[in-house]
CSV table of C-alpha atoms in Angstrom, one decimal:
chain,number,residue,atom,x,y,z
W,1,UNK,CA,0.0,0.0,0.0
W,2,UNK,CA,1.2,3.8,-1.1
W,3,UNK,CA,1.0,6.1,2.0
W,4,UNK,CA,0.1,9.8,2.1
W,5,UNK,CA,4.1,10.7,1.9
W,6,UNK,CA,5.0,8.3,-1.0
W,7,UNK,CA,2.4,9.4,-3.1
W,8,UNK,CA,3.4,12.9,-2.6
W,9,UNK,CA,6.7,11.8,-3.8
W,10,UNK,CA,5.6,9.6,-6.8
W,11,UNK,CA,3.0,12.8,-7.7
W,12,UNK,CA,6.4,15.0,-7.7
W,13,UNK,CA,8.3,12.8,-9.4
W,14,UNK,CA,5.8,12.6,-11.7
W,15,UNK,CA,5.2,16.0,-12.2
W,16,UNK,CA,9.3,16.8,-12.4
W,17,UNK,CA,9.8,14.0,-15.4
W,18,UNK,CA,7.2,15.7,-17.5
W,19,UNK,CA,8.3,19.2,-17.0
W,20,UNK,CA,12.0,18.0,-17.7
W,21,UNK,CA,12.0,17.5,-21.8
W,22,UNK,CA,10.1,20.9,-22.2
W,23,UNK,CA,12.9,22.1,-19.7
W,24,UNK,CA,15.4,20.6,-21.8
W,25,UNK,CA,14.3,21.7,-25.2
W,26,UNK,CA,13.9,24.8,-23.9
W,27,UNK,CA,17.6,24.9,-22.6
W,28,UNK,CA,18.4,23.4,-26.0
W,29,UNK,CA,17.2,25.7,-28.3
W,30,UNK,CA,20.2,27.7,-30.1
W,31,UNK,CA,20.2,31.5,-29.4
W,32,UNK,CA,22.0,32.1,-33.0
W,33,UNK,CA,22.1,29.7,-35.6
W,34,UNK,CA,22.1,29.7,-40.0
W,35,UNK,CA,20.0,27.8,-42.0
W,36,UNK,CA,21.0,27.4,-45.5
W,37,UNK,CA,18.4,28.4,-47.6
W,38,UNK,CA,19.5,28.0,-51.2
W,39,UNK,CA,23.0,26.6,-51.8
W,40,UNK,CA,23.2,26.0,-55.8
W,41,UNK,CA,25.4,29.0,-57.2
W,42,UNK,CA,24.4,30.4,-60.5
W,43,UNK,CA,20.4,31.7,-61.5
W,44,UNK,CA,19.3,28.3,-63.2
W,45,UNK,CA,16.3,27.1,-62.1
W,46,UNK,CA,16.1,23.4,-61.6
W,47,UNK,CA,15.1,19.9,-59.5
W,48,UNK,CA,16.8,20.4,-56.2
W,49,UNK,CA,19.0,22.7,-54.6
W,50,UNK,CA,18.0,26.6,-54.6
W,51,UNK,CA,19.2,29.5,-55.9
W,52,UNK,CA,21.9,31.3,-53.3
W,53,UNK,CA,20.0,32.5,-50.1
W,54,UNK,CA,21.2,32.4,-46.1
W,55,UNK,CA,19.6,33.0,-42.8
W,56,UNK,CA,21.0,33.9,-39.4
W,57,UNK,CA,18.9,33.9,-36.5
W,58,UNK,CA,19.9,36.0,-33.2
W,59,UNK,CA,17.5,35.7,-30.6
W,60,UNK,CA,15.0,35.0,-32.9
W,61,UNK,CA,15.6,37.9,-34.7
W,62,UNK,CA,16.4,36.8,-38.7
W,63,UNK,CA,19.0,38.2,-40.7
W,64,UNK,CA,18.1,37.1,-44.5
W,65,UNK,CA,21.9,37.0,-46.5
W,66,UNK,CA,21.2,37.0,-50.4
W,67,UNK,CA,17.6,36.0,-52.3
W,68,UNK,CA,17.6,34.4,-54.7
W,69,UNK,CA,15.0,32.6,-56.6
W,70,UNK,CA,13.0,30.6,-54.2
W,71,UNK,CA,14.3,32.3,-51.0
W,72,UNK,CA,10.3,32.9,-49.8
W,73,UNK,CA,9.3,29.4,-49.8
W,74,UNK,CA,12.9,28.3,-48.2
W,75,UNK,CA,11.9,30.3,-45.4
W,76,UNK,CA,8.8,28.8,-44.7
W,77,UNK,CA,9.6,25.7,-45.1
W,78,UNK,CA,12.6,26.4,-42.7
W,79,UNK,CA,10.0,27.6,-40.6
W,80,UNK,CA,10.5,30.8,-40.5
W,81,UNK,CA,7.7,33.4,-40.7
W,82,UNK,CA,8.0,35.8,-43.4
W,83,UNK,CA,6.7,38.8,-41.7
W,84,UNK,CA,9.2,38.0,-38.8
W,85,UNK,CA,12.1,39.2,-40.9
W,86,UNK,CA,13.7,42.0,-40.2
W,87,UNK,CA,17.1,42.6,-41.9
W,88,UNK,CA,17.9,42.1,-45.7
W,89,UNK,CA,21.5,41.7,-47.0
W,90,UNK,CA,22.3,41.6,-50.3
W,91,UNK,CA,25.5,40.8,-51.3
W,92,UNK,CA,25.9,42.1,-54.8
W,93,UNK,CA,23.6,42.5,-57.6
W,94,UNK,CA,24.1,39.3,-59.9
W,95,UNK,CA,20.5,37.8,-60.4
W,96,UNK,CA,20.9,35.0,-58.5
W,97,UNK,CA,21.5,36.8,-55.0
W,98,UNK,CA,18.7,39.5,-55.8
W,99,UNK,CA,16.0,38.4,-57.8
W,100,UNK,CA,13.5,37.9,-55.5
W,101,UNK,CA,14.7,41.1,-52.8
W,102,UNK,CA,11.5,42.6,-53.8
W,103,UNK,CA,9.1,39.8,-53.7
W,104,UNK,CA,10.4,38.8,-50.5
W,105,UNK,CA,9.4,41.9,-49.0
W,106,UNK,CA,6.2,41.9,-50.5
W,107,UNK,CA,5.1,38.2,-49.3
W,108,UNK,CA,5.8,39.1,-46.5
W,109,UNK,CA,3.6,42.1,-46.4
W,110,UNK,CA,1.4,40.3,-48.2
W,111,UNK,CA,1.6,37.5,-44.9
W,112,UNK,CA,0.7,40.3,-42.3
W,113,UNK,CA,3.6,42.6,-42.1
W,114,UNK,CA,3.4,45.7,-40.5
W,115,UNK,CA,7.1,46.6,-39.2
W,116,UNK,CA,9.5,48.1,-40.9
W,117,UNK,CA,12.7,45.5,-42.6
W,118,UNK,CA,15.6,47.4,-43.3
W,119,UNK,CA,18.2,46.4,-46.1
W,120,UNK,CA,21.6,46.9,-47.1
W,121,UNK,CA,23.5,46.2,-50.3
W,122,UNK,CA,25.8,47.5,-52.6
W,123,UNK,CA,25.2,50.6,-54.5
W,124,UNK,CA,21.9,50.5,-56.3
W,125,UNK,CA,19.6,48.3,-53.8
W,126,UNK,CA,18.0,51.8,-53.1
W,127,UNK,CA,17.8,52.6,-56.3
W,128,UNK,CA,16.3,48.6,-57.2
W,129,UNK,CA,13.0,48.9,-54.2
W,130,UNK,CA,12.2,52.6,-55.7
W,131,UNK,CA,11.5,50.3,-59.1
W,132,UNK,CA,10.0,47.7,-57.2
W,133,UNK,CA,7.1,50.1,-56.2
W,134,UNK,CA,7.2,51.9,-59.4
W,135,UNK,CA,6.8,47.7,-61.0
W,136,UNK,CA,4.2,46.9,-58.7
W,137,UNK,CA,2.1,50.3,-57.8
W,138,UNK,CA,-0.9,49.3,-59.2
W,139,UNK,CA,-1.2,45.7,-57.4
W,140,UNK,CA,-0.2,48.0,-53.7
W,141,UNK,CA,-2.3,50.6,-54.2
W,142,UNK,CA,-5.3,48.2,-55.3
W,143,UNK,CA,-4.6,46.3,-52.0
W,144,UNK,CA,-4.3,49.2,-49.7
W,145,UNK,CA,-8.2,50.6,-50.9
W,146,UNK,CA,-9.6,47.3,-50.8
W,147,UNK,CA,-8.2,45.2,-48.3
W,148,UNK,CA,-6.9,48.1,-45.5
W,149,UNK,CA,-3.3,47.0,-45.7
W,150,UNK,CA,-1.0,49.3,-44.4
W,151,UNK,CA,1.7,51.0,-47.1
W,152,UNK,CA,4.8,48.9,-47.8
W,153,UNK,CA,6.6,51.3,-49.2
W,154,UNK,CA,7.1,53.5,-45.9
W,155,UNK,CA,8.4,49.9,-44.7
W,156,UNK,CA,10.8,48.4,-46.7
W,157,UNK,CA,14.3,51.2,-45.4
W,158,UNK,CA,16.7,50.6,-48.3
W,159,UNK,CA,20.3,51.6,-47.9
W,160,UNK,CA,23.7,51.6,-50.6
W,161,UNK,CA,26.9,50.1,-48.5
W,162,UNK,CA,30.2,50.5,-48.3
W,163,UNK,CA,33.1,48.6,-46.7
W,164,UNK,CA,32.7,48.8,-42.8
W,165,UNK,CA,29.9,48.5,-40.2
W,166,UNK,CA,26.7,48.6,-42.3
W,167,UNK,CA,24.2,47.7,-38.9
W,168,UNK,CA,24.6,47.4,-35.4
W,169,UNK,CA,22.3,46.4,-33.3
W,170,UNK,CA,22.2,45.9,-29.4
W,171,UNK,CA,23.3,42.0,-29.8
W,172,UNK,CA,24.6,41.9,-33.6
W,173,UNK,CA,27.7,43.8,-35.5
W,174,UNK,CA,27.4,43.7,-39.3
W,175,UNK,CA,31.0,44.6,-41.2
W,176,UNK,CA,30.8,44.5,-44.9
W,177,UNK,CA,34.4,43.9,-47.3
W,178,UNK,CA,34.8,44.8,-50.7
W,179,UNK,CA,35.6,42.1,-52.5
W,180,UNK,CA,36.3,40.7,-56.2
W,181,UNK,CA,33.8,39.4,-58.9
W,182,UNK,CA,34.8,40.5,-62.4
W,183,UNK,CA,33.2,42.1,-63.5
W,184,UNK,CA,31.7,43.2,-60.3
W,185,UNK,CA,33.1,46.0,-58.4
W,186,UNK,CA,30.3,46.3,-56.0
W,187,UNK,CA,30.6,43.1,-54.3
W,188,UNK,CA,30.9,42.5,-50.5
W,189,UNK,CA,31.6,40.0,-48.0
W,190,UNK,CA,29.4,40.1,-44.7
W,191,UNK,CA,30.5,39.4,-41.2
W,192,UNK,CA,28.3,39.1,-38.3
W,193,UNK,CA,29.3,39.4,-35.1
W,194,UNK,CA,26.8,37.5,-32.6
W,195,UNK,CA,26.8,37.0,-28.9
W,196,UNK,CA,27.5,33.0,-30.1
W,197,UNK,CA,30.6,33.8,-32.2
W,198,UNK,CA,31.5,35.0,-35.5
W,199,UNK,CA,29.4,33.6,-38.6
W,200,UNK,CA,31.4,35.3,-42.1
W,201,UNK,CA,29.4,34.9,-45.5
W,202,UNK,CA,31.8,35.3,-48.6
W,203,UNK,CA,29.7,36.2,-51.2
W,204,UNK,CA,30.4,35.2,-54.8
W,205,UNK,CA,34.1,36.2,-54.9
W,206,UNK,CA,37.6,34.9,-56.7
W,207,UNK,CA,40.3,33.6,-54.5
W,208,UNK,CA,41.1,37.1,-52.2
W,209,UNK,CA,43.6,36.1,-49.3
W,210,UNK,CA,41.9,39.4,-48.0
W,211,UNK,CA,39.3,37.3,-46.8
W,212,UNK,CA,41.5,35.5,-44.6
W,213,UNK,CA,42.2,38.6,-42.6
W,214,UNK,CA,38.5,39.6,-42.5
W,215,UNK,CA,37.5,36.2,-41.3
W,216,UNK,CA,40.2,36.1,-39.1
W,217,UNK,CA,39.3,33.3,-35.9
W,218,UNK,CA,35.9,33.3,-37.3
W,219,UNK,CA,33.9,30.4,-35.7
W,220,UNK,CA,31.9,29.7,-39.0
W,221,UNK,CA,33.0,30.9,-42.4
W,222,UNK,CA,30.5,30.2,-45.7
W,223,UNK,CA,32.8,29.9,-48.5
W,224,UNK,CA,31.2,29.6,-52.5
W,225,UNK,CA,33.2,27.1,-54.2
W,226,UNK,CA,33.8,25.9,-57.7
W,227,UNK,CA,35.2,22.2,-58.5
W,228,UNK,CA,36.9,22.5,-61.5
W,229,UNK,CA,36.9,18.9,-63.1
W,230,UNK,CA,33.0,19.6,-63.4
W,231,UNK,CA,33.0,23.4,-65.4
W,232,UNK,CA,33.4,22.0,-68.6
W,233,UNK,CA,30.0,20.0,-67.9
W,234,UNK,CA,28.1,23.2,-66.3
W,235,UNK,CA,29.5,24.8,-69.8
W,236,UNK,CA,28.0,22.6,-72.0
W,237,UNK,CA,24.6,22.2,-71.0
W,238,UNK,CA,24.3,26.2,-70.5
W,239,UNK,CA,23.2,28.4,-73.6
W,240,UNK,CA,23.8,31.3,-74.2
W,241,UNK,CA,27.0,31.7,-72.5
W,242,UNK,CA,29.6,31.9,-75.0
W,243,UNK,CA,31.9,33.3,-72.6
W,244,UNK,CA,30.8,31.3,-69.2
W,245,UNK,CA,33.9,29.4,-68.7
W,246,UNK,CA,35.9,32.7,-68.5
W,247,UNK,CA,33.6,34.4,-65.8
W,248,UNK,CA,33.9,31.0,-64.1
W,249,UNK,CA,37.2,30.9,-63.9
W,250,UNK,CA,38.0,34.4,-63.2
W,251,UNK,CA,35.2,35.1,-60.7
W,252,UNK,CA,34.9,32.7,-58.3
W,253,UNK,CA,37.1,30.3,-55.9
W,254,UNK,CA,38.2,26.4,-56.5
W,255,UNK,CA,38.4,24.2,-53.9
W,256,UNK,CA,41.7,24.2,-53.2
W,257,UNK,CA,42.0,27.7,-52.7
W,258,UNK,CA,38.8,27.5,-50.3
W,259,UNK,CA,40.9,25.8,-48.3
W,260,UNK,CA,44.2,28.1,-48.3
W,261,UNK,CA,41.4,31.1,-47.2
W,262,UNK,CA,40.2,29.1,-44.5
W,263,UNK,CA,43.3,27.5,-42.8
W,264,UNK,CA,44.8,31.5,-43.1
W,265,UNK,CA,41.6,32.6,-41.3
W,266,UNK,CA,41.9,29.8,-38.6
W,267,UNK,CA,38.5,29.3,-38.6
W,268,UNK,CA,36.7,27.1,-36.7
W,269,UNK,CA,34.2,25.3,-38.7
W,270,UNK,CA,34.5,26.4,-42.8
W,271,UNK,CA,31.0,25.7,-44.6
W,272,UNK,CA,31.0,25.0,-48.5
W,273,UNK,CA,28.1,26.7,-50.1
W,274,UNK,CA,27.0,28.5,-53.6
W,275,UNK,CA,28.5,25.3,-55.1
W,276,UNK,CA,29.7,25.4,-59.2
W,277,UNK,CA,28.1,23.7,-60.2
W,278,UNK,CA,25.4,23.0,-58.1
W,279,UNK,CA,23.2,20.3,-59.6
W,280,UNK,CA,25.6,18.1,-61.3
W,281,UNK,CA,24.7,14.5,-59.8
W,282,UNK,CA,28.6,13.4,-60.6
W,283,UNK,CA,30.0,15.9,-58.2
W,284,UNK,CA,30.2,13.8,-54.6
W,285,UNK,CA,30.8,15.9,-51.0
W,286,UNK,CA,34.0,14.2,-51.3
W,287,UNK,CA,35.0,15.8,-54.7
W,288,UNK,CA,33.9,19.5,-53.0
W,289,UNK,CA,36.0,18.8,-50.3
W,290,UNK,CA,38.8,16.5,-51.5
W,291,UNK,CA,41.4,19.4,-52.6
W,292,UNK,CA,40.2,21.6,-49.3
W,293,UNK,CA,42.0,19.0,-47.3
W,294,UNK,CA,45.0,19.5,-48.9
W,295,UNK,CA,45.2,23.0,-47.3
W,296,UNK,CA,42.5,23.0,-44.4
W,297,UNK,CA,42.6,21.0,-41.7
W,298,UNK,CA,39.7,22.2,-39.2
W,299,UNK,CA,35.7,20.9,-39.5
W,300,UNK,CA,34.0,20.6,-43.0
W,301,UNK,CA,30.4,21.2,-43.6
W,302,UNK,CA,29.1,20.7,-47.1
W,303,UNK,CA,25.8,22.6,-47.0
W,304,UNK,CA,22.6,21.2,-47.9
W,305,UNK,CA,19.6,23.0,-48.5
W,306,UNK,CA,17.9,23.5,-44.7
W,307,UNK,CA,20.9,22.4,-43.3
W,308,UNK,CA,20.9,24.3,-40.1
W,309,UNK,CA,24.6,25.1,-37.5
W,310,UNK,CA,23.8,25.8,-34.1
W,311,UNK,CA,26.3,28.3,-32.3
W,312,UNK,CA,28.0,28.1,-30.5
W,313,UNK,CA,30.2,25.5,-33.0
């Protein structure tokens, strides 16, 4: 027979094992983490990976880095409500990073927003949401009359960047770098600087040993990366590119040399991403990170779309 006092005990005990998981996922739930939205380089549309997008969340505040094609319904199915957003980074203005900057804005409005969501990118991103409206006045305006939506346009805070801090907030530093992407000039690097450590995004760029300094004991560093052996393939089954193989090769980074940046930035964790190509089913995680070995010695994350790194790493 269960006495008065044991049953207390066993109703306790009872009590404490079922508070203890939602405890524990409560303990467990990251304070910043990415979530890799869309890591195919390039502005082809296809089966499978998406078009270049990244988010950083910061106390549940999102940071969306790049949009590319498909970077809306990435974020939902990461999850992530649209109207939540809050900051915009673009990192330079090849298709693929900003085609749907705009659109994301507006499904979002279109999902309840009514705060504001302040972007930065190279100059011309405040140039590119004054078109936006101008593209779409009639659709806003429409809505605004008949369904009582607020205005989007007073809430969508564009801003042209330089190198430097572009945004800081009370818990997150955002320094941008200038770096190359013939024929882009414009082009920048972001770093984040979070209360969990030190995420560095390197935007489209070809092999800059500047970055090394920029990411410099960096606990996460996205890399793009291009595997060679497969950009003859990519070249042939892309028209209308007559001089593909020379951007290719010019503009962005091969493996190998994603490995020199990393092991000269000490990094902690280095994650491939914006992969050239990024749909070809012969190229294997090992290929991609195969010749990074040969100069980087630290953790190696080959991104996958929804992939999501907890800090602190």
């Amino acid at each position: 027979m269960i006495d008065r006092r044991n049953a207390l005990k066993l109703a306790l005990g009872g009590a404490a094992a079922l508070a203890a998981p939602a405890a524990l996922a409560q303990a467990a739930k990251p304070r910043t983490r990415v979530v890799f939205l869309g890591t195919k380089g390039g502005p082809r549309v296809g089966i499978g990976a998406s078009n270049p997008a990244n988010l950083v969340v910061v106390n549940d505040t999102p940071f969306v880095i790049d949009c590319g094609m498909g970077v809306s319904r990435q974020l939902v199915n990461a999850g992530v409500p649209i109207p939540s957003i809050e900051y915009i980074l673009i990192t330079h203005h090849h298709s693929d990073h900003n085609l749907e900057y705009g659109n994301l804005f507006y499904n979002a409005w279109a999902a309840g927003l009514s705060t504001p969501i302040h972007s930065f990118g190279p100059k011309g991103i405040e140039a590119m949401t004054k078109a936006f409206w101008e593209l779409n006045k009639f659709d806003v305006e429409t809505r605004i009359e008949d369904e009582g939506r607020p205005d989007p346009r007073k809430l969508l805070i564009a801003k042209d960047i330089d190198d430097g801090v572009v945004l800081k907030t009370s818990e997150v530093t955002v320094t941008a770098l200038r770096t190359p992407h013939p024929p882009i000039v414009d082009n920048f690097a972001y770093k984040l600087e979070t209360p969990d450590g030190t995420i560095v995004f390197s935007s489209d760029t070809a092999y800059n040993p500047k970055l090394a300094e920029f990411a410099k004991d960096a606990d996460v560093l996205v890399h793009e990366c291009m595997y060679l052996p497969a950009v003859d393939r990519l070249v042939a089954k892309t028209k209308n590119g007559a001089t593909l193989k020379k951007h290719l090769l010019e503009s962005h980074t091969t493996t190998e040399d994603v490995g020199r940046v990393a092991a000269a930035a000490g990094v902690k964790v280095l994650v491939m991403s914006h992969f050239v190509p990024g749909d070809d089913p012969l190229v294997t995680d090992e290929n991609w990170t195969e010749d990074v070995k040969k100069n980087f010695s630290g953790r190696i994350v080959v991104a996958k779309d929804l992939m999501e790194l907890k800090l602190p790493v």
